[in-house]
Coordinates of C-alpha atoms and ligand atoms in Angstrom, one line a residue:
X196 CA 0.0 0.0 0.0
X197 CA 1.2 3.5 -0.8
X198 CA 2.5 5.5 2.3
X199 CA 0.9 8.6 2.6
X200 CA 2.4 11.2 5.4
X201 CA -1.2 13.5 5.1
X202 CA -4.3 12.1 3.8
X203 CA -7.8 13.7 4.3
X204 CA -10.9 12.5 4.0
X205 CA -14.0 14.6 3.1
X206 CA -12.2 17.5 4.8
X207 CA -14.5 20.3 4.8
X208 CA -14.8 23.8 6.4
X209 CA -17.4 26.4 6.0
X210 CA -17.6 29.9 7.6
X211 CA -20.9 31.1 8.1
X212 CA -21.9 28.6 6.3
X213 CA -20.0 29.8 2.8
X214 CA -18.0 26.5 2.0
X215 CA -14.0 27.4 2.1
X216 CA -13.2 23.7 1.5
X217 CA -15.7 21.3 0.2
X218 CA -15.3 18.0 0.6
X219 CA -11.2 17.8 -0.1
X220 CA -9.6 13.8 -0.1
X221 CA -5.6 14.7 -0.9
X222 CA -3.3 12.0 -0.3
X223 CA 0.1 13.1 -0.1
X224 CA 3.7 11.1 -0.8
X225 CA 6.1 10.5 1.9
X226 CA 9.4 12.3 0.2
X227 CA 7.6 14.1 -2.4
X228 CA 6.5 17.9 -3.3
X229 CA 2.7 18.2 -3.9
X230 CA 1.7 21.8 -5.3
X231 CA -1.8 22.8 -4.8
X232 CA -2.8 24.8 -7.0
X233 CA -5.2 27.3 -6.9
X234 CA -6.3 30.9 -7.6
X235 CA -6.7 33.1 -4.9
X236 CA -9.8 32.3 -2.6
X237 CA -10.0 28.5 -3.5
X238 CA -9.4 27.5 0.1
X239 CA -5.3 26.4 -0.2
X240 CA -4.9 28.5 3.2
X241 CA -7.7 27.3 4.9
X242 CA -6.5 23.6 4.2
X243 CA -3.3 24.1 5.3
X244 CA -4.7 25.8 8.5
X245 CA -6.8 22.8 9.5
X246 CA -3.9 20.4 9.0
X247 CA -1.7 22.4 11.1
X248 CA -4.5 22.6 13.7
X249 CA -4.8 26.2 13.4
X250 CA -8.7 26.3 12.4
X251 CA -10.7 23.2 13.1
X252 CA -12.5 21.6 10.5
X253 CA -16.5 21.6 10.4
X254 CA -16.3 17.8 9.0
X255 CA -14.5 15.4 8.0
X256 CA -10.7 13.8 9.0
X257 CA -7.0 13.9 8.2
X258 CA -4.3 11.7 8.8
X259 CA -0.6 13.3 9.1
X260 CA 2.2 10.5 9.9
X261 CA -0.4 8.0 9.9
X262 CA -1.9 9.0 13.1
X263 CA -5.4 10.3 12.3
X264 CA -6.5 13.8 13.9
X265 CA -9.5 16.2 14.1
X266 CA -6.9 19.0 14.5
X267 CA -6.7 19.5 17.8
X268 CA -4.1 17.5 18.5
X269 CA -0.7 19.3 19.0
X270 CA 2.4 15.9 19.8
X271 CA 2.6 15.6 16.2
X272 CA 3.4 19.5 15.1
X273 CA 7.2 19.1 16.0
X274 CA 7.6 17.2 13.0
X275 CA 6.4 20.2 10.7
X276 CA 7.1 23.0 9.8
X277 CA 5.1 25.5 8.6
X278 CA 4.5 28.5 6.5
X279 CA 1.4 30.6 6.4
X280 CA 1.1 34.3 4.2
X281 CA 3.6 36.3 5.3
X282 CA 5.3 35.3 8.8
X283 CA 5.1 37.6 11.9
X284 CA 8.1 38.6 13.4
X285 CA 9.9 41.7 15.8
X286 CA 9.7 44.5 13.8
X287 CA 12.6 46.5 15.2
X288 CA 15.3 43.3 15.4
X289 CA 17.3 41.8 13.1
X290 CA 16.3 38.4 11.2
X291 CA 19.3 36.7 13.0
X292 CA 17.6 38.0 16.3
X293 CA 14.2 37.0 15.3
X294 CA 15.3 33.3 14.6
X295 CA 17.3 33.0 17.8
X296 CA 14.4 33.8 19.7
X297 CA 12.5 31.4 18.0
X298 CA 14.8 28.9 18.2
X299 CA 15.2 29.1 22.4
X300 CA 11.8 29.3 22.2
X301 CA 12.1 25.6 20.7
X302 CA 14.9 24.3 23.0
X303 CA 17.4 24.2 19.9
X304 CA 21.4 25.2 20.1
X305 CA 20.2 28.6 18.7
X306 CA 23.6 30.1 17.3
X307 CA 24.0 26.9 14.6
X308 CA 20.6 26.3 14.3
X309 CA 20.2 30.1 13.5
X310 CA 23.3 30.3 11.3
X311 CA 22.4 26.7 9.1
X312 CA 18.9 27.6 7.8
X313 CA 19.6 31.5 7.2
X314 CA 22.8 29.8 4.8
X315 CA 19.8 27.9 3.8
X316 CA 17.5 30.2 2.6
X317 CA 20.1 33.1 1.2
X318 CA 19.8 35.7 4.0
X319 CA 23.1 36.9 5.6
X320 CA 24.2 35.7 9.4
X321 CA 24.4 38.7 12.2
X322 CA 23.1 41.0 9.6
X323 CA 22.1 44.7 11.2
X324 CA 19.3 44.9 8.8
X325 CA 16.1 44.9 11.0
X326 CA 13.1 43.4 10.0
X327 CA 10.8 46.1 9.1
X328 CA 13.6 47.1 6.5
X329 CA 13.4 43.8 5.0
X330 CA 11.6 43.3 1.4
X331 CA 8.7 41.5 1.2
X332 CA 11.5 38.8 -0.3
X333 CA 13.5 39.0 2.6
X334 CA 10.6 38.5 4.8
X335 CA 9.4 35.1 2.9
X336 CA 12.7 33.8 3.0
X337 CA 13.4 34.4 6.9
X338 CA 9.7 32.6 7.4
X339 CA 11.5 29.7 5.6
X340 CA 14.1 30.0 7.6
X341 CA 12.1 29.7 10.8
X342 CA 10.1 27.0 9.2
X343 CA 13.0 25.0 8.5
X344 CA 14.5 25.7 12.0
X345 CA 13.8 22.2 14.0
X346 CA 14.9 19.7 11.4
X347 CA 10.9 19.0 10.2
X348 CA 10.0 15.5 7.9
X349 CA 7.2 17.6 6.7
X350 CA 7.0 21.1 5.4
X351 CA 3.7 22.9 4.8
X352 CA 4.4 26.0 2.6
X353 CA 1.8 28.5 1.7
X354 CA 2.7 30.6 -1.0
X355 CA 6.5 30.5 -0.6
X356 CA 7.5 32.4 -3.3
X357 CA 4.9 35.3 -2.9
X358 CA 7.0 38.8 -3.5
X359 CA 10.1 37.2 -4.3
X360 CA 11.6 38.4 -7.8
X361 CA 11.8 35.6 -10.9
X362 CA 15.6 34.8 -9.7
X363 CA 14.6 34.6 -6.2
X364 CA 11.9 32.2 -7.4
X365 CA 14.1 30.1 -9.0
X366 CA 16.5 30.2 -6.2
X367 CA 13.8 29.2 -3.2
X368 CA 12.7 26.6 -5.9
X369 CA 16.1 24.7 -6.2
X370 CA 16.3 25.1 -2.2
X371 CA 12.8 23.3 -2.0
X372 CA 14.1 20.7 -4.4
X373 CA 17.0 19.7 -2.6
X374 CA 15.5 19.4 0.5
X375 CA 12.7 16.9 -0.6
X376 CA 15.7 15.1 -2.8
X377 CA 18.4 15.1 -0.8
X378 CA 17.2 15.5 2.4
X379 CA 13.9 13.1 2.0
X380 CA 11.2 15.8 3.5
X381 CA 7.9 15.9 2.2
X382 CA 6.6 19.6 1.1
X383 CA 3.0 20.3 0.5
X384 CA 3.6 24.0 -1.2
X385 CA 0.7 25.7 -2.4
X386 CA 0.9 28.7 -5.2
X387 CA -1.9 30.4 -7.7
X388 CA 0.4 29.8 -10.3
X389 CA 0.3 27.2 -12.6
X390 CA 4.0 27.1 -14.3
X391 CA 5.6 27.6 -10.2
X392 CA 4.0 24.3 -9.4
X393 CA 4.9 22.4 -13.0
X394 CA 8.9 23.3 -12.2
X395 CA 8.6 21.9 -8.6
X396 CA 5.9 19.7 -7.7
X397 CA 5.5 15.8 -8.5
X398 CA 2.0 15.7 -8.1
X399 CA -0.4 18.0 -8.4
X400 CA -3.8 18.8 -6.4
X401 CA -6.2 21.3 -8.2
X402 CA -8.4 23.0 -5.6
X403 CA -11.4 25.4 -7.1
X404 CA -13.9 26.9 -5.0
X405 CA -12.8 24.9 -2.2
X406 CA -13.2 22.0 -4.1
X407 CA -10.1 19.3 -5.3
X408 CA -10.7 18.9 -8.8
X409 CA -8.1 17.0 -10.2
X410 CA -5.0 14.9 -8.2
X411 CA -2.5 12.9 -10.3
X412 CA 1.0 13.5 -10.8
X413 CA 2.3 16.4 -13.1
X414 CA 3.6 13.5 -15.7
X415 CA 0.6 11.6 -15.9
X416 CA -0.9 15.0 -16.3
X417 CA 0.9 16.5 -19.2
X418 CA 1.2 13.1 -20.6
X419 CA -2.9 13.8 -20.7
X420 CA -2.7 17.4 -21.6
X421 CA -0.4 18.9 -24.6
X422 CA -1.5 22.4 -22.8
X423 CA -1.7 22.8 -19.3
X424 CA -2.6 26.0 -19.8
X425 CA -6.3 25.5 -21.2
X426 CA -6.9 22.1 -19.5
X427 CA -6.9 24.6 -16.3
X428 CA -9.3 26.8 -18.0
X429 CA -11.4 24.4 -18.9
X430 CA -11.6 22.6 -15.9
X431 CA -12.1 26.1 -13.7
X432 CA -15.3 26.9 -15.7
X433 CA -12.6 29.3 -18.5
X434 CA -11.2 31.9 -16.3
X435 CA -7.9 29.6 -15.6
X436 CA -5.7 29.6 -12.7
X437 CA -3.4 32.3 -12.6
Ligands
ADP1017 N1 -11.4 33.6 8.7 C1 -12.2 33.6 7.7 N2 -13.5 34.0 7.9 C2 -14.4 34.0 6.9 N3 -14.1 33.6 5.6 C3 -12.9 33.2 5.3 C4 -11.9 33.2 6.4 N4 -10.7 32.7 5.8 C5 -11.0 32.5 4.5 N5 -12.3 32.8 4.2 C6 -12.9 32.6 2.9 O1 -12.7 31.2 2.5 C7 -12.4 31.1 1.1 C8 -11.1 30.5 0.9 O2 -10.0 31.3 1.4 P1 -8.5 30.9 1.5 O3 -8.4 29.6 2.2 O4 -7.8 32.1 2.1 O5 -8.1 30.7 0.0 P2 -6.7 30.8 -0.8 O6 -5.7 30.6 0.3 O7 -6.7 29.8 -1.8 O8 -6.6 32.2 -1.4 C9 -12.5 32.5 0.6 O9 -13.8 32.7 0.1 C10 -12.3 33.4 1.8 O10 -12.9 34.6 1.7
MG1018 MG1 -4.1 31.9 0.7

């Protein structure tokens, strides 16, 4: 049987009764990337929310690590890391500061920690740059940073690339592509754009209108499609994905 390290079933969530996600069953690879892909509003945050326990779900169930949850349980969230829109930090501190407190916070050797996933992600080590000088760039790359801090199996990313520049793209795509190769993690990475998730992803999960329309893997798919371009159209009812 395939190993799956998340796997929902009917995972829904409504807010005031508007359906954010709508029935989802994704079934994701142990040591692969999965890009969901979807245009803004078609629920990727709220997913990743519930599987990270940050927003229950109104039905349904998820497995991560084979243990299933209703997303309330917290013993498993050491073995993830996480990324959600744009990362929080001390304004009026450096990145290096911002990590280290974060990483006490976690009971890790802070300095090395610190020092490994800013190499990691780009960003310079004992910078004086403080945080409210940083790009929006900079900012995604230090929440990766943070994310990466504790040494996760599992890495949900929400929009990693948002605000970084078509080389900084590339760049945080080759670092996502290592990790899952060479260091066997798993990424869920969700994006609104179609060609970001065809360079990085092995399988795909299309999510419109809080619904999962299509899951396969991005070969079978463009062995399907000659243009992935209008299959999305077609399939999102013509407007497309990104
Ligand atoms: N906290 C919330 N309260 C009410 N509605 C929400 C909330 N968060 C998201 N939504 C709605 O749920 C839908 C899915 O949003 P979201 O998960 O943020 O989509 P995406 O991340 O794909 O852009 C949208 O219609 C959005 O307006
Ligand atoms: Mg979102």
């Amino acid at each position: 049987m395939e190993s799956f390290i998340i796997e929902t079933k009917q995972l829904t969530k409504k807010y005031k009764g508007q359906l954010a996600v709508n029935n989802v069953n994704l079934h994701i690879k142990k040591g692969s990337i999965y890009g969901l892909l979807g245009r803004n509003g078609a629920g990727k945050t709220t997913l990743m929310k519930m599987l990270l326990g940050l927003t229950p779900p109104t039905s349904g169930t998820f497995t991560l690590f084979d243990q299933t949850l209703t997303g309330h349980e917290k013993q498993l969230y050491p073995r993830i890391g996480a990324l959600i829109e744009t990362p929080g930090f001390y304004p009026n501190l450096t990145g290096t500061e911002n990590l280290e407190i974060f990483a006490r916070l976690r009971n890790l050797n802070a300095s090395h920690t610190v020092k490994n996933a800013l190499e990691t992600v780009g960003l310079p080590f004992r910078d004086k740059k403080l945080f409210r000088e940083y790009s929006l760039g900079m900012k995604q790359r230090l929440g990766l940073a943070n994310a990466l801090l504790h040494h996760p199996q599992l890495l949900i990313l929400d929009e990693p690339t948002n605000g970084l520049d078509p080389i900084g793209i590339a760049e945080i795509r080759d670092f996502l592509k290592t990790l899952c190769k060479d260091h066997g993690k798993t990424l869920l990475v969700s994006s609104h754009i179609l060609s970001e998730i065809d360079l990085l992803a092995d399988d795909i999960g299309i999510l419109d209108r809080g619904v999962l329309l299509e899951e396969c893997s991005i070969k079978t798919l463009k062995e399907k499609n000659d243009n992935l371009e209008n299959y999305f159209k077609t399939i999102t009812g013509g407007k497309g994905i990104a």
